[in-house]
JSON list of N, CA and C in Angstrom, two decimals:
[
{"chain": "M", "resi": 19, "resn": "MET", "atom": "N", "xyz": [-31.50, -10.83, 24.54]},
{"chain": "M", "resi": 19, "resn": "MET", "atom": "CA", "xyz": [-31.82, -9.63, 24.84]},
{"chain": "M", "resi": 19, "resn": "MET", "atom": "C", "xyz": [-31.68, -9.06, 23.38]},
{"chain": "M", "resi": 20, "resn": "THR", "atom": "N", "xyz": [-32.09, -8.06, 22.98]},
{"chain": "M", "resi": 20, "resn": "THR", "atom": "CA", "xyz": [-32.10, -7.40, 21.63]},
{"chain": "M", "resi": 20, "resn": "THR", "atom": "C", "xyz": [-30.41, -6.56, 21.39]},
{"chain": "M", "resi": 21, "resn": "SER", "atom": "N", "xyz": [-30.23, -6.43, 20.13]},
{"chain": "M", "resi": 21, "resn": "SER", "atom": "CA", "xyz": [-29.03, -5.81, 19.94]},
{"chain": "M", "resi": 21, "resn": "SER", "atom": "C", "xyz": [-29.22, -4.60, 20.33]},
{"chain": "M", "resi": 22, "resn": "GLN", "atom": "N", "xyz": [-30.13, -3.81, 20.54]},
{"chain": "M", "resi": 22, "resn": "GLN", "atom": "CA", "xyz": [-30.25, -2.54, 20.89]},
{"chain": "M", "resi": 22, "resn": "GLN", "atom": "C", "xyz": [-30.15, -2.41, 22.25]},
{"chain": "M", "resi": 23, "resn": "GLY", "atom": "N", "xyz": [-30.46, -3.42, 22.75]},
{"chain": "M", "resi": 23, "resn": "GLY", "atom": "CA", "xyz": [-30.33, -3.51, 24.40]},
{"chain": "M", "resi": 23, "resn": "GLY", "atom": "C", "xyz": [-28.98, -3.52, 24.80]},
{"chain": "M", "resi": 24, "resn": "LYS", "atom": "N", "xyz": [-28.29, -4.56, 24.29]},
{"chain": "M", "resi": 24, "resn": "LYS", "atom": "CA", "xyz": [-27.05, -5.06, 24.34]},
{"chain": "M", "resi": 24, "resn": "LYS", "atom": "C", "xyz": [-25.85, -3.59, 23.97]},
{"chain": "M", "resi": 25, "resn": "ARG", "atom": "N", "xyz": [-26.49, -2.91, 22.97]},
{"chain": "M", "resi": 25, "resn": "ARG", "atom": "CA", "xyz": [-25.65, -1.51, 22.37]},
{"chain": "M", "resi": 25, "resn": "ARG", "atom": "C", "xyz": [-25.76, -0.68, 23.71]},
{"chain": "M", "resi": 26, "resn": "TRP", "atom": "N", "xyz": [-27.14, -0.71, 24.42]},
{"chain": "M", "resi": 26, "resn": "TRP", "atom": "CA", "xyz": [-27.13, 0.36, 25.88]},
{"chain": "M", "resi": 26, "resn": "TRP", "atom": "C", "xyz": [-26.45, -0.24, 26.66]},
{"chain": "M", "resi": 27, "resn": "ILE", "atom": "N", "xyz": [-26.43, -1.39, 26.82]},
{"chain": "M", "resi": 27, "resn": "ILE", "atom": "CA", "xyz": [-25.52, -1.89, 28.27]},
{"chain": "M", "resi": 27, "resn": "ILE", "atom": "C", "xyz": [-24.09, -1.58, 27.74]},
{"chain": "M", "resi": 28, "resn": "GLY", "atom": "N", "xyz": [-23.85, -1.87, 26.68]},
{"chain": "M", "resi": 28, "resn": "GLY", "atom": "CA", "xyz": [-22.19, -1.55, 26.32]},
{"chain": "M", "resi": 28, "resn": "GLY", "atom": "C", "xyz": [-21.70, -0.21, 26.23]},
{"chain": "M", "resi": 29, "resn": "ASP", "atom": "N", "xyz": [-22.40, 0.62, 25.60]},
{"chain": "M", "resi": 29, "resn": "ASP", "atom": "CA", "xyz": [-22.38, 1.94, 26.03]},
{"chain": "M", "resi": 29, "resn": "ASP", "atom": "C", "xyz": [-22.48, 2.75, 27.52]},
{"chain": "M", "resi": 30, "resn": "GLY", "atom": "N", "xyz": [-23.32, 2.14, 28.26]},
{"chain": "M", "resi": 30, "resn": "GLY", "atom": "CA", "xyz": [-23.25, 2.39, 29.72]},
{"chain": "M", "resi": 30, "resn": "GLY", "atom": "C", "xyz": [-21.91, 1.74, 30.57]},
{"chain": "M", "resi": 31, "resn": "LEU", "atom": "N", "xyz": [-21.41, 0.46, 29.96]},
{"chain": "M", "resi": 31, "resn": "LEU", "atom": "CA", "xyz": [-20.44, 0.38, 30.69]},
{"chain": "M", "resi": 31, "resn": "LEU", "atom": "C", "xyz": [-19.20, 1.08, 30.44]},
{"chain": "M", "resi": 32, "resn": "ALA", "atom": "N", "xyz": [-19.14, 1.21, 29.12]},
{"chain": "M", "resi": 32, "resn": "ALA", "atom": "CA", "xyz": [-18.20, 1.99, 28.62]},
{"chain": "M", "resi": 32, "resn": "ALA", "atom": "C", "xyz": [-18.00, 3.96, 29.34]},
{"chain": "M", "resi": 33, "resn": "ILE", "atom": "N", "xyz": [-19.23, 4.49, 29.59]},
{"chain": "M", "resi": 33, "resn": "ILE", "atom": "CA", "xyz": [-19.36, 5.47, 30.22]},
{"chain": "M", "resi": 33, "resn": "ILE", "atom": "C", "xyz": [-18.94, 5.23, 31.64]},
{"chain": "M", "resi": 34, "resn": "ALA", "atom": "N", "xyz": [-19.24, 4.32, 32.13]},
{"chain": "M", "resi": 34, "resn": "ALA", "atom": "CA", "xyz": [-18.90, 3.77, 33.46]},
{"chain": "M", "resi": 34, "resn": "ALA", "atom": "C", "xyz": [-17.25, 3.74, 33.98]},
{"chain": "M", "resi": 35, "resn": "ALA", "atom": "N", "xyz": [-16.58, 3.35, 32.72]},
{"chain": "M", "resi": 35, "resn": "ALA", "atom": "CA", "xyz": [-15.20, 3.19, 32.51]},
{"chain": "M", "resi": 35, "resn": "ALA", "atom": "C", "xyz": [-14.64, 4.25, 32.60]},
{"chain": "M", "resi": 36, "resn": "ILE", "atom": "N", "xyz": [-15.07, 5.13, 31.71]},
{"chain": "M", "resi": 36, "resn": "ILE", "atom": "CA", "xyz": [-14.70, 6.49, 31.43]},
{"chain": "M", "resi": 36, "resn": "ILE", "atom": "C", "xyz": [-14.76, 7.61, 32.68]},
{"chain": "M", "resi": 37, "resn": "LEU", "atom": "N", "xyz": [-15.88, 7.65, 33.58]},
{"chain": "M", "resi": 37, "resn": "LEU", "atom": "CA", "xyz": [-16.11, 7.80, 34.86]},
{"chain": "M", "resi": 37, "resn": "LEU", "atom": "C", "xyz": [-15.04, 7.59, 35.87]},
{"chain": "M", "resi": 38, "resn": "CYS", "atom": "N", "xyz": [-15.08, 6.05, 36.14]},
{"chain": "M", "resi": 38, "resn": "CYS", "atom": "CA", "xyz": [-13.97, 5.75, 36.85]},
{"chain": "M", "resi": 38, "resn": "CYS", "atom": "C", "xyz": [-12.64, 6.35, 36.33]},
{"chain": "M", "resi": 39, "resn": "SER", "atom": "N", "xyz": [-11.91, 6.19, 35.15]},
{"chain": "M", "resi": 39, "resn": "SER", "atom": "CA", "xyz": [-10.83, 7.11, 34.84]},
{"chain": "M", "resi": 39, "resn": "SER", "atom": "C", "xyz": [-10.90, 8.56, 35.44]},
{"chain": "M", "resi": 40, "resn": "LEU", "atom": "N", "xyz": [-11.60, 9.34, 34.82]},
{"chain": "M", "resi": 40, "resn": "LEU", "atom": "CA", "xyz": [-11.67, 10.35, 35.24]},
{"chain": "M", "resi": 40, "resn": "LEU", "atom": "C", "xyz": [-11.74, 10.83, 36.96]},
{"chain": "M", "resi": 41, "resn": "VAL", "atom": "N", "xyz": [-12.47, 9.95, 37.67]},
{"chain": "M", "resi": 41, "resn": "VAL", "atom": "CA", "xyz": [-12.39, 9.97, 39.50]},
{"chain": "M", "resi": 41, "resn": "VAL", "atom": "C", "xyz": [-11.01, 9.67, 39.77]},
{"chain": "M", "resi": 42, "resn": "SER", "atom": "N", "xyz": [-10.43, 8.43, 38.98]},
{"chain": "M", "resi": 42, "resn": "SER", "atom": "CA", "xyz": [-8.76, 8.15, 39.54]},
{"chain": "M", "resi": 42, "resn": "SER", "atom": "C", "xyz": [-7.82, 9.34, 39.03]},
{"chain": "M", "resi": 43, "resn": "LEU", "atom": "N", "xyz": [-8.07, 9.99, 38.07]},
{"chain": "M", "resi": 43, "resn": "LEU", "atom": "CA", "xyz": [-6.95, 11.29, 37.64]},
{"chain": "M", "resi": 43, "resn": "LEU", "atom": "C", "xyz": [-7.11, 12.21, 38.63]},
{"chain": "M", "resi": 44, "resn": "PHE", "atom": "N", "xyz": [-8.52, 12.46, 38.87]},
{"chain": "M", "resi": 44, "resn": "PHE", "atom": "CA", "xyz": [-8.88, 13.58, 39.86]},
{"chain": "M", "resi": 44, "resn": "PHE", "atom": "C", "xyz": [-8.10, 13.32, 41.14]},
{"chain": "M", "resi": 45, "resn": "ALA", "atom": "N", "xyz": [-8.18, 12.15, 41.50]},
{"chain": "M", "resi": 45, "resn": "ALA", "atom": "CA", "xyz": [-7.57, 11.68, 43.06]},
{"chain": "M", "resi": 45, "resn": "ALA", "atom": "C", "xyz": [-6.07, 11.61, 42.90]},
{"chain": "M", "resi": 46, "resn": "LEU", "atom": "N", "xyz": [-5.56, 11.26, 41.75]},
{"chain": "M", "resi": 46, "resn": "LEU", "atom": "CA", "xyz": [-3.97, 11.45, 41.59]},
{"chain": "M", "resi": 46, "resn": "LEU", "atom": "C", "xyz": [-3.54, 12.60, 41.57]},
{"chain": "M", "resi": 47, "resn": "PHE", "atom": "N", "xyz": [-4.19, 13.86, 41.22]},
{"chain": "M", "resi": 47, "resn": "PHE", "atom": "CA", "xyz": [-3.61, 15.05, 41.03]},
{"chain": "M", "resi": 47, "resn": "PHE", "atom": "C", "xyz": [-3.95, 15.93, 42.28]},
{"chain": "M", "resi": 48, "resn": "GLY", "atom": "N", "xyz": [-5.26, 15.59, 42.66]},
{"chain": "M", "resi": 48, "resn": "GLY", "atom": "CA", "xyz": [-5.96, 16.43, 43.69]},
{"chain": "M", "resi": 48, "resn": "GLY", "atom": "C", "xyz": [-5.70, 15.92, 44.82]},
{"chain": "M", "resi": 49, "resn": "MET", "atom": "N", "xyz": [-5.50, 14.76, 45.17]},
{"chain": "M", "resi": 49, "resn": "MET", "atom": "CA", "xyz": [-5.48, 14.02, 46.69]},
{"chain": "M", "resi": 49, "resn": "MET", "atom": "C", "xyz": [-4.14, 13.32, 46.75]},
{"chain": "M", "resi": 50, "resn": "GLY", "atom": "N", "xyz": [-3.17, 13.58, 45.83]},
{"chain": "M", "resi": 50, "resn": "GLY", "atom": "CA", "xyz": [-1.62, 12.96, 46.17]},
{"chain": "M", "resi": 50, "resn": "GLY", "atom": "C", "xyz": [-1.85, 11.38, 45.70]},
{"chain": "M", "resi": 51, "resn": "ALA", "atom": "N", "xyz": [-2.82, 10.91, 45.23]},
{"chain": "M", "resi": 51, "resn": "ALA", "atom": "CA", "xyz": [-2.74, 9.53, 44.55]},
{"chain": "M", "resi": 51, "resn": "ALA", "atom": "C", "xyz": [-2.75, 8.33, 45.84]},
{"chain": "M", "resi": 52, "resn": "PRO", "atom": "N", "xyz": [-4.24, 8.61, 46.49]},
{"chain": "M", "resi": 52, "resn": "PRO", "atom": "CA", "xyz": [-4.68, 7.46, 47.37]},
{"chain": "M", "resi": 52, "resn": "PRO", "atom": "C", "xyz": [-4.68, 6.20, 47.02]},
{"chain": "M", "resi": 53, "resn": "ARG", "atom": "N", "xyz": [-4.38, 5.34, 47.95]},
{"chain": "M", "resi": 53, "resn": "ARG", "atom": "CA", "xyz": [-4.23, 4.12, 47.38]},
{"chain": "M", "resi": 53, "resn": "ARG", "atom": "C", "xyz": [-5.58, 3.05, 46.56]},
{"chain": "M", "resi": 54, "resn": "TRP", "atom": "N", "xyz": [-6.53, 3.74, 46.87]},
{"chain": "M", "resi": 54, "resn": "TRP", "atom": "CA", "xyz": [-7.66, 3.18, 46.10]},
{"chain": "M", "resi": 54, "resn": "TRP", "atom": "C", "xyz": [-7.76, 3.63, 44.57]},
{"chain": "M", "resi": 55, "resn": "THR", "atom": "N", "xyz": [-6.79, 4.24, 44.02]},
{"chain": "M", "resi": 55, "resn": "THR", "atom": "CA", "xyz": [-6.86, 4.34, 42.92]},
{"chain": "M", "resi": 55, "resn": "THR", "atom": "C", "xyz": [-6.62, 3.61, 41.98]},
{"chain": "M", "resi": 56, "resn": "THR", "atom": "N", "xyz": [-5.93, 2.45, 42.40]},
{"chain": "M", "resi": 56, "resn": "THR", "atom": "CA", "xyz": [-5.17, 1.28, 41.71]},
{"chain": "M", "resi": 56, "resn": "THR", "atom": "C", "xyz": [-6.29, 0.53, 41.46]},
{"chain": "M", "resi": 57, "resn": "GLN", "atom": "N", "xyz": [-7.29, 0.25, 42.42]},
{"chain": "M", "resi": 57, "resn": "GLN", "atom": "CA", "xyz": [-8.45, -0.54, 42.00]},
{"chain": "M", "resi": 57, "resn": "GLN", "atom": "C", "xyz": [-9.73, -0.02, 41.39]},
{"chain": "M", "resi": 58, "resn": "LEU", "atom": "N", "xyz": [-9.73, 1.18, 41.54]},
{"chain": "M", "resi": 58, "resn": "LEU", "atom": "CA", "xyz": [-10.50, 2.20, 40.42]},
{"chain": "M", "resi": 58, "resn": "LEU", "atom": "C", "xyz": [-10.03, 1.81, 38.91]},
{"chain": "M", "resi": 59, "resn": "ASN", "atom": "N", "xyz": [-8.64, 1.94, 38.61]},
{"chain": "M", "resi": 59, "resn": "ASN", "atom": "CA", "xyz": [-8.33, 1.76, 37.34]},
{"chain": "M", "resi": 59, "resn": "ASN", "atom": "C", "xyz": [-8.41, 0.07, 36.94]},
{"chain": "M", "resi": 60, "resn": "ALA", "atom": "N", "xyz": [-8.26, -0.85, 37.82]},
{"chain": "M", "resi": 60, "resn": "ALA", "atom": "CA", "xyz": [-8.57, -2.25, 37.41]},
{"chain": "M", "resi": 60, "resn": "ALA", "atom": "C", "xyz": [-10.17, -2.14, 37.43]},
{"chain": "M", "resi": 61, "resn": "LEU", "atom": "N", "xyz": [-10.81, -1.58, 37.96]},
{"chain": "M", "resi": 61, "resn": "LEU", "atom": "CA", "xyz": [-12.41, -1.62, 37.81]},
{"chain": "M", "resi": 61, "resn": "LEU", "atom": "C", "xyz": [-12.81, -1.04, 36.30]},
{"chain": "M", "resi": 62, "resn": "ALA", "atom": "N", "xyz": [-12.08, -0.05, 36.04]},
{"chain": "M", "resi": 62, "resn": "ALA", "atom": "CA", "xyz": [-12.41, 0.61, 34.68]},
{"chain": "M", "resi": 62, "resn": "ALA", "atom": "C", "xyz": [-11.73, -0.59, 33.33]},
{"chain": "M", "resi": 63, "resn": "LEU", "atom": "N", "xyz": [-10.54, -0.96, 33.97]},
{"chain": "M", "resi": 63, "resn": "LEU", "atom": "CA", "xyz": [-10.06, -2.22, 32.75]},
{"chain": "M", "resi": 63, "resn": "LEU", "atom": "C", "xyz": [-11.42, -3.17, 32.71]},
{"chain": "M", "resi": 64, "resn": "VAL", "atom": "N", "xyz": [-11.78, -3.63, 33.90]},
{"chain": "M", "resi": 64, "resn": "VAL", "atom": "CA", "xyz": [-12.92, -4.46, 33.52]},
{"chain": "M", "resi": 64, "resn": "VAL", "atom": "C", "xyz": [-14.16, -4.23, 32.63]},
{"chain": "M", "resi": 65, "resn": "LEU", "atom": "N", "xyz": [-14.52, -3.02, 33.18]},
{"chain": "M", "resi": 65, "resn": "LEU", "atom": "CA", "xyz": [-15.97, -2.59, 32.71]},
{"chain": "M", "resi": 65, "resn": "LEU", "atom": "C", "xyz": [-15.40, -2.21, 31.32]},
{"chain": "M", "resi": 66, "resn": "ILE", "atom": "N", "xyz": [-14.28, -2.05, 30.76]},
{"chain": "M", "resi": 66, "resn": "ILE", "atom": "CA", "xyz": [-13.94, -1.82, 29.23]},
{"chain": "M", "resi": 66, "resn": "ILE", "atom": "C", "xyz": [-13.87, -3.49, 28.76]},
{"chain": "M", "resi": 67, "resn": "ALA", "atom": "N", "xyz": [-13.40, -4.30, 29.43]},
{"chain": "M", "resi": 67, "resn": "ALA", "atom": "CA", "xyz": [-13.49, -5.51, 28.69]},
{"chain": "M", "resi": 67, "resn": "ALA", "atom": "C", "xyz": [-14.95, -6.04, 29.02]},
{"chain": "M", "resi": 68, "resn": "PHE", "atom": "N", "xyz": [-16.29, -6.05, 29.54]},
{"chain": "M", "resi": 68, "resn": "PHE", "atom": "CA", "xyz": [-17.02, -6.19, 29.41]},
{"chain": "M", "resi": 68, "resn": "PHE", "atom": "C", "xyz": [-18.02, -5.52, 28.55]},
{"chain": "M", "resi": 69, "resn": "ALA", "atom": "N", "xyz": [-17.53, -4.34, 28.22]},
{"chain": "M", "resi": 69, "resn": "ALA", "atom": "CA", "xyz": [-18.37, -3.46, 27.33]},
{"chain": "M", "resi": 69, "resn": "ALA", "atom": "C", "xyz": [-17.86, -4.05, 25.89]},
{"chain": "M", "resi": 70, "resn": "ALA", "atom": "N", "xyz": [-16.49, -4.42, 25.85]},
{"chain": "M", "resi": 70, "resn": "ALA", "atom": "CA", "xyz": [-16.23, -4.93, 24.27]},
{"chain": "M", "resi": 70, "resn": "ALA", "atom": "C", "xyz": [-17.04, -6.12, 24.35]},
{"chain": "M", "resi": 71, "resn": "ARG", "atom": "N", "xyz": [-17.10, -7.11, 25.40]},
{"chain": "M", "resi": 71, "resn": "ARG", "atom": "CA", "xyz": [-17.99, -8.16, 25.10]},
{"chain": "M", "resi": 71, "resn": "ARG", "atom": "C", "xyz": [-19.22, -8.27, 24.71]},
{"chain": "M", "resi": 72, "resn": "THR", "atom": "N", "xyz": [-19.82, -7.44, 25.28]},
{"chain": "M", "resi": 72, "resn": "THR", "atom": "CA", "xyz": [-21.40, -7.06, 25.18]},
{"chain": "M", "resi": 72, "resn": "THR", "atom": "C", "xyz": [-21.52, -6.81, 23.59]},
{"chain": "M", "resi": 73, "resn": "ARG", "atom": "N", "xyz": [-20.52, -5.88, 23.29]},
{"chain": "M", "resi": 73, "resn": "ARG", "atom": "CA", "xyz": [-20.47, -5.37, 21.57]},
{"chain": "M", "resi": 73, "resn": "ARG", "atom": "C", "xyz": [-20.29, -6.53, 20.87]},
{"chain": "M", "resi": 74, "resn": "GLY", "atom": "N", "xyz": [-19.75, -7.62, 21.18]},
{"chain": "M", "resi": 74, "resn": "GLY", "atom": "CA", "xyz": [-19.55, -8.88, 20.27]},
{"chain": "M", "resi": 74, "resn": "GLY", "atom": "C", "xyz": [-18.63, -8.51, 19.23]},
{"chain": "M", "resi": 75, "resn": "ASN", "atom": "N", "xyz": [-18.97, -9.00, 18.26]},
{"chain": "M", "resi": 75, "resn": "ASN", "atom": "CA", "xyz": [-18.11, -9.36, 16.80]},
{"chain": "M", "resi": 75, "resn": "ASN", "atom": "C", "xyz": [-19.08, -8.76, 15.82]},
{"chain": "M", "resi": 76, "resn": "ARG", "atom": "N", "xyz": [-19.89, -7.63, 16.06]},
{"chain": "M", "resi": 76, "resn": "ARG", "atom": "CA", "xyz": [-20.67, -7.00, 15.03]},
{"chain": "M", "resi": 76, "resn": "ARG", "atom": "C", "xyz": [-19.94, -6.12, 14.35]},
{"chain": "M", "resi": 77, "resn": "LEU", "atom": "N", "xyz": [-20.10, -6.20, 12.99]},
{"chain": "M", "resi": 77, "resn": "LEU", "atom": "CA", "xyz": [-19.24, -5.28, 11.93]},
{"chain": "M", "resi": 77, "resn": "LEU", "atom": "C", "xyz": [-19.96, -3.83, 12.19]},
{"chain": "M", "resi": 78, "resn": "PRO", "atom": "N", "xyz": [-19.14, -2.97, 12.05]},
{"chain": "M", "resi": 78, "resn": "PRO", "atom": "CA", "xyz": [-19.71, -1.33, 11.66]},
{"chain": "M", "resi": 78, "resn": "PRO", "atom": "C", "xyz": [-20.84, -1.05, 10.92]},
{"chain": "M", "resi": 79, "resn": "GLY", "atom": "N", "xyz": [-21.99, -0.74, 11.65]},
{"chain": "M", "resi": 79, "resn": "GLY", "atom": "CA", "xyz": [-22.83, -0.26, 10.78]},
{"chain": "M", "resi": 79, "resn": "GLY", "atom": "C", "xyz": [-23.78, -0.96, 10.79]},
{"chain": "M", "resi": 80, "resn": "SER", "atom": "N", "xyz": [-23.87, -2.14, 11.63]},
{"chain": "M", "resi": 80, "resn": "SER", "atom": "CA", "xyz": [-25.02, -3.22, 11.69]},
{"chain": "M", "resi": 80, "resn": "SER", "atom": "C", "xyz": [-25.45, -3.03, 12.79]}
]
């Protein structure tokens, strides 16, 4: 896979993690913290880990 493709995948995973966190915050304040928010937060952490892994050890600007 090209570095451009990996960059798009990493950005997509990071955006998905942000969306998971926003939904979790909405549920926390709007719905009184349902039980599924814990799993959603865990999913966000996994997505962040995958996003960091796809980015690898590239230097900034390269």
